[in-house]
PDB file of C-alpha atoms in Angstrom:
ATOM      1  CA  GLN H   1       0.101   0.284  -0.021  1.00 51.00           C
ATOM      2  CA  GLY H   2       1.118   3.466  -0.674  1.00 63.00           C
ATOM      3  CA  THR H   3       3.874   4.703  -2.904  1.00 70.00           C
ATOM      4  CA  ARG H   4       7.350   3.261  -2.690  1.00 67.00           C
ATOM      5  CA  SER H   5      10.702   4.877  -3.247  1.00 74.00           C
ATOM      6  CA  LYS H   6      12.616   4.570  -6.315  1.00 76.00           C
ATOM      7  CA  ALA H   7      15.176   2.286  -4.788  1.00 78.00           C
ATOM      8  CA  GLU H   8      12.196  -0.188  -3.352  1.00 74.00           C
ATOM      9  CA  ALA H   9      10.536  -0.092  -6.705  1.00 69.00           C
ATOM     10  CA  GLU H  10      13.809  -1.001  -8.599  1.00 72.00           C
ATOM     11  CA  ALA H  11      14.363  -3.942  -6.223  1.00 74.00           C
ATOM     12  CA  VAL H  12      10.968  -5.375  -6.683  1.00 69.00           C
ATOM     13  CA  ILE H  13      11.262  -4.844 -10.484  1.00 70.00           C
ATOM     14  CA  GLY H  14      14.549  -6.546 -10.355  1.00 68.00           C
ATOM     15  CA  GLN H  15      13.129  -9.557  -8.382  1.00 69.00           C
ATOM     16  CA  LEU H  16      10.338  -9.884 -10.881  1.00 65.00           C
ATOM     17  CA  LEU H  17      12.733  -9.929 -13.936  1.00 65.00           C
ATOM     18  CA  GLN H  18      14.571 -12.605 -12.178  1.00 66.00           C
ATOM     19  CA  VAL H  19      11.688 -14.678 -11.772  1.00 63.00           C
ATOM     20  CA  ALA H  20      10.489 -14.238 -15.104  1.00 60.00           C
ATOM     21  CA  ALA H  21      13.950 -15.139 -16.721  1.00 62.00           C
ATOM     22  CA  SER H  22      13.887 -18.227 -14.513  1.00 59.00           C
ATOM     23  CA  ASN H  23      10.529 -19.312 -16.000  1.00 59.00           C
ATOM     24  CA  GLY H  24      11.696 -18.560 -19.575  1.00 56.00           C
ATOM     25  CA  LEU H  25      10.136 -15.170 -19.980  1.00 58.00           C
ATOM     26  CA  VAL H  26      13.102 -13.399 -21.492  1.00 52.00           C
ATOM     27  CA  GLY H  27      11.561 -10.352 -23.239  1.00 54.00           C
ATOM     28  CA  ARG H  28      12.187 -11.364 -26.648  1.00 51.00           C
ATOM     29  CA  ALA H  29       9.681 -12.888 -29.494  1.00 48.00           C
ATOM     30  CA  ASP H  30      10.494 -14.640 -32.683  1.00 47.00           C
ATOM     31  CA  PRO H  31       9.099 -12.844 -35.680  1.00 51.00           C
ATOM     32  CA  VAL H  32       5.628 -14.678 -36.902  1.00 53.00           C
ATOM     33  CA  ALA H  33       6.956 -15.491 -40.395  1.00 51.00           C
ATOM     34  CA  GLY H  34      10.743 -16.320 -39.543  1.00 48.00           C
ATOM     35  CA  GLY H  35      13.232 -17.382 -37.322  1.00 47.00           C
ATOM     36  CA  ALA H  36      16.382 -16.511 -35.558  1.00 47.00           C
ATOM     37  CA  GLY H  37      19.003 -14.189 -37.502  1.00 46.00           C
ATOM     38  CA  GLU H  38      16.512 -12.173 -39.540  1.00 48.00           C
ATOM     39  CA  THR H  39      17.040  -8.691 -40.248  1.00 50.00           C
ATOM     40  CA  ASP H  40      14.369  -5.839 -41.428  1.00 56.00           C
ATOM     41  CA  GLU H  41      15.171  -6.976 -44.846  1.00 69.00           C
ATOM     42  CA  ALA H  42      12.010  -7.511 -47.078  1.00 74.00           C
ATOM     43  CA  ASP H  43      10.670 -10.962 -46.839  1.00 80.00           C
ATOM     44  CA  PRO H  44      11.747 -12.877 -50.084  1.00 84.00           C
ATOM     45  CA  ARG H  45       8.384 -14.732 -50.292  1.00 85.00           C
ATOM     46  CA  PHE H  46       6.703 -11.523 -51.101  1.00 87.00           C
ATOM     47  CA  ALA H  47       9.271 -10.437 -54.010  1.00 89.00           C
ATOM     48  CA  GLU H  48       7.135 -11.401 -56.642  1.00 90.00           C
ATOM     49  CA  ALA H  49       4.018  -9.861 -55.205  1.00 89.00           C
ATOM     50  CA  ASP H  50       5.933  -6.702 -54.478  1.00 89.00           C
ATOM     51  CA  ALA H  51       7.344  -6.660 -58.192  1.00 89.00           C
ATOM     52  CA  ALA H  52       3.642  -6.936 -59.527  1.00 88.00           C
ATOM     53  CA  LEU H  53       2.532  -4.113 -57.491  1.00 85.00           C
ATOM     54  CA  GLU H  54       5.479  -1.989 -58.712  1.00 86.00           C
ATOM     55  CA  ARG H  55       4.136  -2.787 -61.981  1.00 86.00           C
ATOM     56  CA  GLY H  56       0.493  -1.875 -61.101  1.00 84.00           C
ATOM     57  CA  ASP H  57      -0.733  -5.514 -61.931  1.00 88.00           C
ATOM     58  CA  PHE H  58      -2.823  -6.091 -58.800  1.00 88.00           C
ATOM     59  CA  ALA H  59      -4.351  -9.272 -60.407  1.00 89.00           C
ATOM     60  CA  ALA H  60      -0.860 -10.880 -60.562  1.00 90.00           C
ATOM     61  CA  ALA H  61       0.037  -9.804 -56.901  1.00 90.00           C
ATOM     62  CA  VAL H  62      -3.254 -11.357 -55.835  1.00 91.00           C
ATOM     63  CA  VAL H  63      -1.987 -14.704 -57.414  1.00 92.00           C
ATOM     64  CA  GLU H  64       1.386 -14.369 -55.752  1.00 91.00           C
ATOM     65  CA  TYR H  65      -0.262 -14.003 -52.329  1.00 91.00           C
ATOM     66  CA  ASP H  66      -2.453 -16.794 -53.106  1.00 92.00           C
ATOM     67  CA  LYS H  67       0.767 -18.950 -53.718  1.00 92.00           C
ATOM     68  CA  ILE H  68       2.287 -17.697 -50.350  1.00 91.00           C
ATOM     69  CA  LEU H  69      -1.034 -18.564 -48.451  1.00 91.00           C
ATOM     70  CA  ALA H  70      -1.357 -21.890 -50.297  1.00 91.00           C
ATOM     71  CA  GLN H  71       2.065 -22.827 -48.410  1.00 90.00           C
ATOM     72  CA  THR H  72       1.312 -20.852 -45.263  1.00 89.00           C
ATOM     73  CA  PRO H  73      -2.612 -20.360 -44.696  1.00 87.00           C
ATOM     74  CA  ASN H  74      -2.396 -18.509 -41.349  1.00 86.00           C
ATOM     75  CA  ASP H  75       0.539 -16.072 -42.327  1.00 87.00           C
ATOM     76  CA  PRO H  76      -1.069 -12.655 -40.974  1.00 87.00           C
ATOM     77  CA  GLU H  77       1.202 -10.618 -43.134  1.00 89.00           C
ATOM     78  CA  ALA H  78       0.196 -12.597 -46.343  1.00 88.00           C
ATOM     79  CA  LYS H  79      -3.497 -12.435 -45.461  1.00 90.00           C
ATOM     80  CA  ALA H  80      -3.231  -8.757 -44.781  1.00 89.00           C
ATOM     81  CA  GLY H  81      -1.153  -8.141 -48.053  1.00 89.00           C
ATOM     82  CA  ARG H  82      -3.718 -10.349 -50.061  1.00 90.00           C
ATOM     83  CA  ALA H  83      -6.737  -8.519 -48.713  1.00 89.00           C
ATOM     84  CA  GLN H  84      -5.159  -5.134 -49.423  1.00 89.00           C
ATOM     85  CA  VAL H  85      -3.929  -6.045 -53.033  1.00 88.00           C
ATOM     86  CA  ALA H  86      -7.561  -7.515 -53.764  1.00 88.00           C
ATOM     87  CA  LEU H  87      -9.053  -4.199 -52.568  1.00 88.00           C
ATOM     88  CA  LEU H  88      -6.749  -2.483 -54.945  1.00 86.00           C
ATOM     89  CA  ALA H  89      -7.616  -4.770 -57.836  1.00 85.00           C
ATOM     90  CA  ARG H  90     -11.235  -4.535 -57.456  1.00 86.00           C
ATOM     91  CA  SER H  91     -11.064  -0.723 -57.038  1.00 84.00           C
ATOM     92  CA  ALA H  92      -8.638   0.193 -59.766  1.00 81.00           C
ATOM     93  CA  ALA H  93     -10.965   0.960 -62.397  1.00 78.00           C
ATOM     94  CA  ILE H  94     -14.215   2.023 -60.697  1.00 82.00           C
ATOM     95  CA  ASP H  95     -15.853   5.541 -60.874  1.00 84.00           C
ATOM     96  CA  PRO H  96     -16.459   6.556 -57.350  1.00 86.00           C
ATOM     97  CA  ALA H  97     -19.342   8.454 -57.968  1.00 87.00           C
ATOM     98  CA  SER H  98     -21.297   6.033 -60.017  1.00 89.00           C
ATOM     99  CA  VAL H  99     -20.537   3.365 -57.254  1.00 90.00           C
ATOM    100  CA  LEU H 100     -21.974   5.261 -54.611  1.00 89.00           C
ATOM    101  CA  ALA H 101     -25.188   6.555 -56.842  1.00 90.00           C
ATOM    102  CA  LYS H 102     -25.776   2.805 -57.840  1.00 92.00           C
ATOM    103  CA  ALA H 103     -25.529   1.692 -54.155  1.00 92.00           C
ATOM    104  CA  THR H 104     -28.107   4.356 -53.127  1.00 91.00           C
ATOM    105  CA  ALA H 105     -30.275   3.530 -55.855  1.00 93.00           C
ATOM    106  CA  GLU H 106     -30.019  -0.387 -55.592  1.00 91.00           C
ATOM    107  CA  PRO H 107     -29.915  -1.108 -51.764  1.00 90.00           C
ATOM    108  CA  ALA H 108     -30.849  -4.732 -52.396  1.00 90.00           C
ATOM    109  CA  SER H 109     -27.983  -5.172 -54.979  1.00 91.00           C
ATOM    110  CA  VAL H 110     -25.183  -7.102 -53.032  1.00 93.00           C
ATOM    111  CA  ASP H 111     -22.745  -6.244 -55.791  1.00 93.00           C
ATOM    112  CA  ALA H 112     -23.292  -2.396 -55.517  1.00 93.00           C
ATOM    113  CA  GLN H 113     -23.071  -2.487 -51.793  1.00 93.00           C
ATOM    114  CA  LEU H 114     -19.800  -4.577 -51.998  1.00 93.00           C
ATOM    115  CA  ALA H 115     -18.337  -2.093 -54.323  1.00 92.00           C
ATOM    116  CA  ALA H 116     -19.700   1.083 -52.164  1.00 93.00           C
ATOM    117  CA  ALA H 117     -18.032  -0.656 -49.046  1.00 93.00           C
ATOM    118  CA  ASP H 118     -14.645  -1.060 -50.874  1.00 91.00           C
ATOM    119  CA  LEU H 119     -14.811   2.580 -51.845  1.00 90.00           C
ATOM    120  CA  GLU H 120     -15.601   3.453 -48.307  1.00 91.00           C
ATOM    121  CA  ILE H 121     -12.575   1.475 -46.923  1.00 90.00           C
ATOM    122  CA  LEU H 122     -10.170   3.420 -49.425  1.00 88.00           C
ATOM    123  CA  ALA H 123     -11.733   6.876 -48.396  1.00 87.00           C
ATOM    124  CA  GLY H 124     -10.984   5.969 -44.740  1.00 89.00           C
ATOM    125  CA  GLN H 125     -14.621   5.390 -43.749  1.00 91.00           C
ATOM    126  CA  ALA H 126     -14.178   1.753 -42.261  1.00 91.00           C
ATOM    127  CA  GLU H 127     -17.062   1.999 -39.978  1.00 94.00           C
ATOM    128  CA  GLN H 128     -19.341   3.124 -42.645  1.00 93.00           C
ATOM    129  CA  ALA H 129     -18.193   0.056 -44.909  1.00 93.00           C
ATOM    130  CA  PHE H 130     -18.544  -2.257 -42.122  1.00 94.00           C
ATOM    131  CA  GLN H 131     -22.033  -0.945 -41.269  1.00 95.00           C
ATOM    132  CA  ARG H 132     -22.971  -1.053 -44.893  1.00 94.00           C
ATOM    133  CA  LEU H 133     -22.097  -4.718 -45.127  1.00 94.00           C
ATOM    134  CA  ILE H 134     -23.479  -5.822 -41.832  1.00 94.00           C
ATOM    135  CA  GLY H 135     -26.924  -4.499 -43.032  1.00 93.00           C
ATOM    136  CA  VAL H 136     -26.595  -6.463 -46.166  1.00 93.00           C
ATOM    137  CA  ILE H 137     -25.891  -9.687 -43.993  1.00 93.00           C
ATOM    138  CA  ARG H 138     -28.992  -8.978 -42.101  1.00 91.00           C
ATOM    139  CA  ASP H 139     -31.085  -8.593 -45.254  1.00 91.00           C
ATOM    140  CA  THR H 140     -29.703 -11.517 -47.172  1.00 90.00           C
ATOM    141  CA  SER H 141     -29.400 -15.270 -46.919  1.00 88.00           C
ATOM    142  CA  GLY H 142     -27.734 -18.147 -48.612  1.00 91.00           C
ATOM    143  CA  PRO H 143     -24.804 -17.694 -50.854  1.00 93.00           C
ATOM    144  CA  GLU H 144     -25.307 -13.962 -51.011  1.00 93.00           C
ATOM    145  CA  ARG H 145     -24.899 -13.597 -47.293  1.00 91.00           C
ATOM    146  CA  GLU H 146     -21.730 -15.657 -47.086  1.00 94.00           C
ATOM    147  CA  THR H 147     -20.154 -13.810 -50.217  1.00 94.00           C
ATOM    148  CA  VAL H 148     -20.769 -10.617 -48.170  1.00 93.00           C
ATOM    149  CA  ARG H 149     -19.572 -12.108 -44.915  1.00 94.00           C
ATOM    150  CA  LEU H 150     -16.304 -13.263 -46.534  1.00 93.00           C
ATOM    151  CA  ARG H 151     -15.780  -9.781 -48.096  1.00 93.00           C
ATOM    152  CA  LEU H 152     -16.225  -8.199 -44.586  1.00 94.00           C
ATOM    153  CA  LEU H 153     -13.663 -10.532 -43.088  1.00 93.00           C
ATOM    154  CA  GLU H 154     -11.229  -9.655 -45.771  1.00 91.00           C
ATOM    155  CA  LEU H 155     -11.799  -5.873 -45.174  1.00 92.00           C
ATOM    156  CA  PHE H 156     -10.961  -6.429 -41.481  1.00 93.00           C
ATOM    157  CA  GLU H 157      -7.608  -7.781 -42.813  1.00 89.00           C
ATOM    158  CA  VAL H 158      -7.164  -4.717 -44.846  1.00 89.00           C
ATOM    159  CA  ILE H 159      -7.986  -2.484 -41.711  1.00 90.00           C
ATOM    160  CA  GLY H 160      -6.355  -4.690 -39.138  1.00 88.00           C
ATOM    161  CA  ALA H 161      -7.774  -6.915 -36.354  1.00 84.00           C
ATOM    162  CA  ALA H 162      -6.802  -4.529 -33.519  1.00 88.00           C
ATOM    163  CA  ASP H 163      -8.462  -1.388 -34.868  1.00 90.00           C
ATOM    164  CA  PRO H 164     -11.614  -0.483 -32.710  1.00 91.00           C
ATOM    165  CA  ALA H 165     -13.788  -0.215 -35.831  1.00 92.00           C
ATOM    166  CA  VAL H 166     -12.924  -3.841 -36.581  1.00 91.00           C
ATOM    167  CA  LEU H 167     -13.708  -4.986 -33.060  1.00 92.00           C
ATOM    168  CA  LYS H 168     -16.964  -3.277 -32.911  1.00 92.00           C
ATOM    169  CA  ALA H 169     -17.780  -4.427 -36.466  1.00 92.00           C
ATOM    170  CA  ARG H 170     -16.970  -8.100 -35.407  1.00 91.00           C
ATOM    171  CA  ARG H 171     -19.460  -7.952 -32.442  1.00 91.00           C
ATOM    172  CA  ASP H 172     -22.099  -6.426 -34.891  1.00 91.00           C
ATOM    173  CA  LEU H 173     -21.438  -9.140 -37.306  1.00 92.00           C
ATOM    174  CA  MET H 174     -21.820 -11.802 -34.658  1.00 90.00           C
ATOM    175  CA  SER H 175     -25.328 -10.418 -33.777  1.00 89.00           C
ATOM    176  CA  ALA H 176     -26.378 -10.084 -37.533  1.00 87.00           C
ATOM    177  CA  LEU H 177     -25.584 -13.708 -38.035  1.00 86.00           C
ATOM    178  CA  PHE H 178     -27.226 -15.241 -34.772  1.00 83.00           C
TER     179      PHE H 178
END
């Protein structure tokens, strides 16, 4: 209880660090995709995807990410990269004004809502995109619902699992599904 002096706090922290070290907690973590001795250099597995991106060939980059994911299906970096590149591929040739107009005019069109959500993600309006797709999930069933659910999960990868908008949308998705 109460506050401790700096010397007392350092002593307690020192003891905690000794106990942690003796139990194998040394304050180091291996990178997700690699082993010991890696540097901050680019992962060579992504070289072909990066080259395709530099050429502006988003479809080829998606194929390269798919190859990586076929070998390591749970690689978070590859999943996020694939989701981002797929979003760019879908959005490369769209006219934002016509996409939003179509989504407004055709609220029951799954394709129009998916395209509008992609556009909203690119515009930094993740919450709006997520709510749009969750609304579609509530209003659809069968294969359409599954298509929208999978796209929503892909957009979660684009934004990042720890983002507050993603966390809220995941809860909303669960309530929409059940």
